[in-house]
CSV table of C-alpha atoms in Angstrom, one decimal:
chain,number,residue,atom,x,y,z
A,244,ALA,CA,0.0,0.0,0.1
A,245,GLY,CA,2.7,2.5,0.8
A,246,LEU,CA,4.9,1.7,-2.7
A,247,PRO,CA,5.2,4.8,-5.0
A,248,HIS,CA,3.2,5.0,-8.2
A,249,SER,CA,5.9,3.6,-10.1
A,250,SER,CA,6.9,0.9,-7.6
A,251,ALA,CA,3.6,-0.5,-8.0
A,252,PRO,CA,3.3,-4.1,-9.6
A,253,ALA,CA,2.2,-4.4,-12.9
A,254,ARG,CA,-1.1,-5.5,-14.3
A,255,SER,CA,-0.7,-9.1,-15.4
A,256,PRO,CA,-2.4,-8.9,-19.5
A,257,THR,CA,-3.4,-12.6,-18.6
A,258,CYS,CA,-5.5,-11.8,-16.1
A,259,THR,CA,-9.0,-13.1,-15.9
A,260,GLN,CA,-12.3,-10.8,-15.9
A,261,ALA,CA,-12.8,-11.6,-12.5
A,262,LYS,CA,-9.0,-10.8,-11.6
A,263,GLY,CA,-9.1,-7.8,-13.1
A,264,ARG,CA,-12.2,-6.4,-11.7
A,265,ARG,CA,-10.7,-7.1,-8.3
A,266,ILE,CA,-7.2,-5.2,-9.1
A,267,ARG,CA,-9.4,-2.5,-10.7
A,268,ARG,CA,-11.2,-2.2,-7.1
A,269,LEU,CA,-8.0,-2.5,-4.9
A,270,THR,CA,-5.7,-0.3,-6.8
A,271,PRO,CA,-7.7,3.1,-6.4
A,272,GLU,CA,-8.2,2.6,-2.9
A,273,LEU,CA,-4.8,2.0,-2.2
A,274,ARG,CA,-3.4,4.9,-4.1
A,275,ARG,CA,-6.0,7.4,-2.8
A,276,THR,CA,-5.1,6.6,1.1
A,277,PRO,CA,-2.0,6.5,2.2
A,278,TRP,CA,-2.0,5.0,5.8
A,279,PRO,CA,-5.3,3.8,6.4
A,280,ALA,CA,-5.1,1.4,3.5
A,281,PRO,CA,-4.5,-1.7,5.1
A,282,ARG,CA,-8.2,-1.6,6.6
A,283,ARG,CA,-10.2,-0.6,3.4
A,284,ALA,CA,-7.8,-3.0,1.6
A,285,ALA,CA,-8.8,-5.8,4.0
A,286,ARG,CA,-12.4,-5.1,3.1
A,287,VAL,CA,-12.3,-4.9,-0.5
A,288,TRP,CA,-10.4,-8.5,0.1
A,289,GLU,CA,-13.1,-9.8,2.2
A,290,GLN,CA,-15.7,-8.5,-0.3
A,291,GLU,CA,-13.8,-10.4,-3.2
A,292,ALA,CA,-12.2,-13.4,-1.8
A,293,VAL,CA,-14.3,-14.4,1.3
A,294,ARG,CA,-17.6,-14.7,-0.1
A,295,THR,CA,-19.7,-17.9,-0.1
A,296,PRO,CA,-20.1,-19.5,-3.4
A,297,ALA,CA,-23.3,-21.7,-4.2
A,298,GLY,CA,-23.1,-24.8,-3.2
A,299,VAL,CA,-20.4,-24.7,-0.2
A,300,SER,CA,-21.6,-26.6,2.5
A,301,PRO,CA,-22.4,-25.3,6.1
A,302,GLU,CA,-19.2,-26.4,7.2
A,303,GLY,CA,-16.9,-24.7,4.6
A,304,THR,CA,-19.4,-21.4,5.4
A,305,VAL,CA,-18.3,-21.8,9.1
A,306,LEU,CA,-14.5,-22.2,7.9
A,307,GLN,CA,-15.0,-18.9,5.6
A,308,LYS,CA,-16.5,-17.0,8.6
A,309,SER,CA,-13.2,-18.1,11.0
A,310,LEU,CA,-10.8,-17.0,8.1
A,311,ARG,CA,-12.9,-13.2,7.7
A,312,ARG,CA,-12.9,-12.9,11.3
A,313,GLY,CA,-8.9,-14.0,11.4
A,314,VAL,CA,-8.0,-11.3,8.3
A,315,VAL,CA,-10.0,-8.5,10.3
A,316,LEU,CA,-8.0,-9.1,13.6
A,317,SER,CA,-4.9,-9.6,12.0
A,318,THR,CA,-5.4,-6.3,10.1
A,319,GLY,CA,-6.5,-4.8,12.9
A,320,ALA,CA,-3.3,-6.0,15.1
A,321,PHE,CA,-1.4,-4.7,12.4
A,322,LEU,CA,-2.7,-1.3,12.7
A,323,VAL,CA,-3.0,-0.9,16.5
A,324,TYR,CA,1.0,-2.2,16.4
A,325,GLY,CA,2.0,0.5,13.5
A,326,ALA,CA,-0.1,3.2,15.5
A,327,HIS,CA,1.9,2.2,18.8
A,328,LYS,CA,5.2,2.3,16.7
A,329,LEU,CA,4.3,5.5,15.2
A,330,ILE,CA,3.3,7.2,18.5
A,331,SER,CA,6.3,6.0,20.3
A,332,GLY,CA,8.7,7.2,17.4
A,333,PHE,CA,7.0,10.9,17.8
A,334,ALA,CA,7.1,10.8,21.3
A,335,GLU,CA,11.0,9.9,20.9
A,336,VAL,CA,11.5,12.8,18.5
A,337,HIS,CA,9.8,15.2,20.8
A,338,ALA,CA,11.7,14.5,23.9
A,339,SER,CA,15.1,14.5,21.7
A,340,PHE,CA,13.8,18.1,20.5
A,341,LYS,CA,13.0,19.3,23.7
A,342,VAL,CA,16.3,18.1,25.3
A,343,GLU,CA,18.0,20.3,21.9
A,344,GLU,CA,15.5,23.0,23.0
A,345,VAL,CA,16.9,23.2,26.6
A,346,VAL,CA,20.5,23.0,25.5
A,347,GLU,CA,20.8,25.5,23.0
A,348,GLN,CA,18.6,28.0,25.5
A,349,ALA,CA,21.6,27.2,27.9
A,350,ASP,CA,23.9,27.8,25.9
A,351,TYR,CA,22.7,31.2,25.3
A,352,LEU,CA,22.3,32.3,28.4
A,353,TYR,CA,26.1,31.1,29.4
A,354,GLY,CA,27.3,33.1,26.5
A,355,SER,CA,25.3,36.1,28.0
A,356,GLY,CA,26.8,35.7,31.5
A,357,GLU,CA,23.3,35.0,32.7
A,358,THR,CA,24.5,32.6,35.9
A,359,GLU,CA,21.4,32.6,37.9
A,360,LYS,CA,18.9,32.5,35.0
A,361,LEU,CA,21.2,29.5,33.9
A,362,TYR,CA,20.9,27.7,36.8
A,363,ARG,CA,17.0,28.3,37.5
A,364,LEU,CA,16.4,26.8,33.9
A,365,LEU,CA,18.9,23.6,34.3
A,366,VAL,CA,17.8,22.9,37.7
A,367,GLN,CA,14.6,22.2,36.8
A,368,HIS,CA,16.0,18.9,34.8
A,369,LYS,CA,18.5,17.5,37.6
A,370,ASN,CA,16.5,14.3,37.7
A,371,SER,CA,17.1,13.8,34.0
A,372,ASP,CA,19.3,11.2,32.0
A,373,ASP,CA,20.8,13.7,29.6
A,374,ALA,CA,24.4,13.6,29.7
A,375,GLU,CA,24.5,17.0,28.0
A,376,LEU,CA,21.7,18.7,30.2
A,377,LEU,CA,23.6,17.2,33.6
A,378,TRP,CA,27.2,18.1,33.0
A,379,ARG,CA,25.5,21.9,32.0
A,380,LEU,CA,23.9,21.9,35.1
A,381,ALA,CA,26.9,20.9,37.0
A,382,ARG,CA,28.8,23.6,35.7
A,383,ALA,CA,25.9,26.3,36.3
A,384,SER,CA,26.1,25.2,40.0
A,385,ARG,CA,29.8,25.6,40.1
A,386,ASP,CA,29.7,29.0,38.0
A,387,LEU,CA,26.4,30.2,40.9
A,388,ALA,CA,28.8,29.1,43.8
A,389,GLN,CA,31.8,31.1,42.5
A,390,LEU,CA,29.9,34.6,42.8
A,391,SER,CA,30.3,37.2,45.4
A,392,SER,CA,26.7,37.4,46.1
A,393,THR,CA,26.6,33.7,47.2
A,394,SER,CA,26.9,32.9,51.2
A,395,ALA,CA,29.6,30.6,52.2
A,396,GLU,CA,26.9,27.7,52.9
A,397,GLU,CA,25.2,28.2,49.8
A,398,LYS,CA,28.6,27.8,47.9
A,399,LYS,CA,29.4,24.5,49.8
A,400,GLN,CA,25.7,23.3,49.0
A,401,LEU,CA,26.5,24.1,45.6
A,402,ALA,CA,29.6,22.7,44.9
A,403,TYR,CA,28.6,19.3,46.5
A,404,GLY,CA,25.2,19.4,44.5
A,405,ALA,CA,27.6,20.0,41.1
A,406,LEU,CA,30.0,17.3,41.7
A,407,GLU,CA,26.8,14.9,41.9
A,408,TYR,CA,25.7,16.5,38.9
A,409,ALA,CA,28.7,15.9,37.1
A,410,LYS,CA,29.0,12.3,38.6
A,411,LYS,CA,25.5,11.5,37.2
A,412,ALA,CA,26.6,12.9,33.8
A,413,LEU,CA,29.3,10.5,33.8
A,414,GLU,CA,27.3,7.5,34.6
A,415,LYS,CA,24.9,8.4,31.7
A,416,ASN,CA,27.6,8.5,29.1
A,417,GLU,CA,31.2,7.8,30.2
A,418,SER,CA,32.3,9.0,26.4
A,419,ASN,CA,31.4,12.7,27.3
A,420,SER,CA,34.3,14.6,27.3
A,421,ALA,CA,32.6,17.8,28.9
A,422,ALA,CA,31.2,15.3,31.6
A,423,HIS,CA,34.9,14.2,32.6
A,424,LYS,CA,35.8,17.8,32.5
A,425,TRP,CA,33.8,19.0,34.9
A,426,TYR,CA,33.7,16.2,37.4
A,427,GLY,CA,37.6,16.9,37.7
A,428,ILE,CA,36.5,20.9,38.4
A,429,CYS,CA,33.9,19.9,40.7
A,430,LEU,CA,35.9,17.3,42.8
A,431,SER,CA,38.7,19.9,42.9
A,432,ASP,CA,36.4,22.3,44.2
A,433,VAL,CA,35.1,19.6,46.9
A,434,GLY,CA,38.5,19.3,48.2
A,435,ASP,CA,39.0,22.9,49.0
A,436,PHE,CA,35.7,21.7,51.9
A,437,GLU,CA,37.5,18.6,52.7
A,438,GLY,CA,41.3,19.8,54.3
A,439,ILE,CA,45.0,19.1,52.4
A,440,LYS,CA,44.9,15.3,52.2
A,441,THR,CA,41.3,14.6,50.4
A,442,LYS,CA,42.6,17.4,48.4
A,443,ILE,CA,45.8,15.5,47.5
A,444,GLY,CA,44.1,13.1,47.1
A,445,ASN,CA,41.7,13.7,44.7
A,446,ALA,CA,44.5,15.5,42.7
A,447,PHE,CA,45.4,11.9,41.0
A,448,VAL,CA,41.6,11.4,40.0
A,449,ILE,CA,41.1,15.1,38.8
A,450,LYS,CA,44.1,14.6,36.2
A,451,GLU,CA,43.0,11.4,35.0
A,452,HIS,CA,39.5,12.7,33.8
A,453,PHE,CA,41.3,16.1,32.7
A,454,GLN,CA,43.6,13.7,30.3
A,455,LYS,CA,40.4,11.7,29.6
A,456,ALA,CA,38.7,14.4,28.4
A,457,ILE,CA,41.2,15.3,26.1
A,458,GLU,CA,41.6,11.9,24.7
A,459,LEU,CA,38.0,12.2,23.9
A,460,ASN,CA,38.2,15.8,22.6
A,461,PRO,CA,42.0,16.9,21.6
A,462,LYS,CA,41.3,20.5,20.6
A,463,ASP,CA,39.4,21.4,24.1
A,464,ALA,CA,41.6,24.4,24.9
A,465,THR,CA,39.7,24.8,28.3
A,466,THR,CA,40.6,21.1,29.7
A,467,ILE,CA,44.3,21.6,28.5
A,468,HIS,CA,44.7,25.1,30.3
A,469,LEU,CA,43.1,22.6,33.6
A,470,ILE,CA,46.0,20.4,33.3
A,471,GLY,CA,48.5,23.5,33.0
A,472,ILE,CA,46.5,24.9,35.9
A,473,TRP,CA,46.8,21.3,37.8
A,474,CYS,CA,50.8,21.4,37.1
A,475,TYR,CA,51.0,24.8,38.0
A,476,THR,CA,49.3,24.1,41.6
A,477,PHE,CA,51.7,21.6,42.1
A,478,ALA,CA,55.0,23.2,40.8
A,479,GLU,CA,54.0,26.1,43.3
A,480,MET,CA,53.0,23.7,46.6
A,481,PRO,CA,54.4,25.3,49.6
A,482,TRP,CA,57.4,23.1,51.4
A,483,TYR,CA,55.1,22.3,54.2
A,484,GLN,CA,52.3,20.6,52.2
A,485,ARG,CA,54.7,18.5,50.1
A,486,LYS,CA,55.8,17.4,53.2
A,487,ILE,CA,52.3,16.5,54.4
A,488,ALA,CA,52.2,15.0,50.7
A,489,ALA,CA,55.0,12.8,51.3
A,490,THR,CA,54.0,11.7,54.3
A,491,LEU,CA,50.4,10.9,53.3
A,492,PHE,CA,51.0,9.5,50.0
A,493,ALA,CA,54.3,7.1,48.5
A,494,SER,CA,54.1,8.9,45.6
A,495,PRO,CA,52.6,12.2,45.8
A,496,PRO,CA,51.9,14.2,42.8
A,497,THR,CA,54.4,16.6,41.4
A,498,SER,CA,55.1,18.8,38.8
A,499,THR,CA,57.2,21.7,37.2
A,500,PHE,CA,56.6,25.4,35.7
A,501,GLN,CA,58.0,24.2,32.5
A,502,GLU,CA,55.6,21.6,32.0
A,503,ALA,CA,52.6,23.9,33.3
A,504,LEU,CA,54.0,26.5,30.7
A,505,ARG,CA,53.9,23.8,27.9
A,506,TYR,CA,50.1,23.0,28.6
A,507,PHE,CA,49.4,26.8,28.7
A,508,HIS,CA,50.8,27.1,25.2
A,509,MET,CA,49.2,24.3,23.8
A,510,ALA,CA,45.7,25.4,25.1
A,511,GLU,CA,46.8,29.0,23.7
A,512,GLU,CA,47.6,26.9,20.1
A,513,ALA,CA,44.5,25.1,20.1
A,514,ASP,CA,42.4,28.2,20.5
A,515,PRO,CA,43.9,31.5,20.7
A,516,ASN,CA,42.6,34.3,23.1
A,517,PHE,CA,39.9,31.7,24.5
A,518,TYR,CA,40.3,32.5,28.2
A,519,SER,CA,41.4,35.3,30.1
A,520,LYS,CA,43.1,33.2,32.8
A,521,ASN,CA,45.1,31.3,30.3
A,522,LEU,CA,46.6,34.5,29.4
A,523,LEU,CA,46.9,35.4,33.1
A,524,PHE,CA,48.7,32.1,34.1
A,525,LEU,CA,50.9,32.2,30.9
A,526,GLY,CA,52.1,35.5,32.2
A,527,LYS,CA,52.5,34.0,36.0
A,528,THR,CA,54.1,31.2,34.9
A,529,TYR,CA,57.0,33.2,32.6
A,530,LEU,CA,57.5,35.2,36.1
A,531,LYS,CA,57.8,32.4,37.9
A,532,LEU,CA,60.7,31.3,35.2
A,533,ASN,CA,62.4,34.9,35.9
A,534,ASN,CA,61.5,35.8,31.9
A,535,LYS,CA,60.1,39.2,32.8
A,536,LYS,CA,59.7,40.2,29.1
A,537,MET,CA,57.7,37.3,28.1
A,538,ALA,CA,55.7,37.5,31.6
A,539,LEU,CA,54.7,41.3,30.3
A,540,LEU,CA,53.4,40.5,27.2
A,541,TRP,CA,51.2,38.0,28.4
A,542,LEU,CA,50.2,39.8,31.5
A,543,SER,CA,49.3,42.9,29.4
A,544,LYS,CA,47.1,40.9,27.2
A,545,ALA,CA,45.3,39.6,30.3
A,546,LYS,CA,44.6,43.1,31.5
A,547,GLU,CA,43.4,44.2,28.4
A,548,TYR,CA,40.9,41.2,28.1
A,549,PRO,CA,37.5,42.3,27.2
A,550,ALA,CA,35.5,41.6,30.7
A,551,HIS,CA,32.3,39.3,30.1
A,552,THR,CA,32.1,37.6,33.5
A,553,GLU,CA,33.2,38.1,37.3
A,554,GLU,CA,36.0,36.0,36.4
A,555,ASP,CA,37.1,38.1,33.7
A,556,LYS,CA,37.4,41.2,35.8
A,557,GLN,CA,39.0,39.1,38.5
A,558,VAL,CA,41.6,38.5,36.1
A,559,GLN,CA,42.0,41.9,35.1
A,560,LYS,CA,42.8,43.0,38.4
A,561,GLU,CA,45.2,40.8,39.3
A,562,ALA,CA,46.9,41.5,36.1
A,563,LEU,CA,47.1,44.7,36.6
A,564,GLU,CA,48.8,44.4,40.2
A,565,LEU,CA,51.1,42.0,38.7
A,566,LEU,CA,52.5,44.5,36.0
A,567,ASN,CA,52.5,47.2,38.9
A,568,SER,CA,54.6,45.4,41.2
A,569,MET,CA,56.8,44.7,37.7
């Protein structure tokens, strides 16, 4: 019934007159009505093919009636099944479209710096099974916690909530690079509330997730930058923390400023001028390596970077202070 006109079976020139009449009755029905055709086709077939001829025994009539009921039931079951599949397909497409719509709204709000509105939008979907929504909610929770207007208690609640959302995103899709990235970020934030031992212990896990994120998305400049921050943090670690780390762990995490610098440059190569903080840390790392000429270059870029977010403003302030100190 669903075949195009050009694909419809050709009429046989050797058909009997009776068969010719049946084909002429069926074909217009099937061509005029694309979806309900099976029901009408079955009705025409019954009228033409399951008619009791003269001289048939009562047993034959009963058999033919049973056949007729069987055909009707089979056709009805087919139509019910088809309708179920059609409705299920519509539901799946609608659900997919809704997720895409929310993601589009969320990305617009994120790009506009509307942190609170973004969080309110996404928190409505905290029970979602979609990793794309969940890692965005983790990011929004973390960004809200970073605002100066957020109280200390709220910061803690948001930090732990963000970690749960990122964890759930990973559970739903382990191949999502953003879920790995934000799990690492949120795990680092939680360490600030749990002491030096937990923070150092988490450092290994954090780096693993950052590396996995880069493996899944090698061009993600933000994650490359985060590994640079990881390296810078442990290169700059005070002696007393190093001593604690050596006591607690057989092989505590270590790094160098040269390694950090390599990652910051890799991030800039992947996406030039993508993040004010990457510019700032290029300047700070060059200062640590006593290269004032290069430090001046990158700190000046950080100071002149357009301030779209509160973090950008903080970067400008720190870059200016470092330039003045030079």
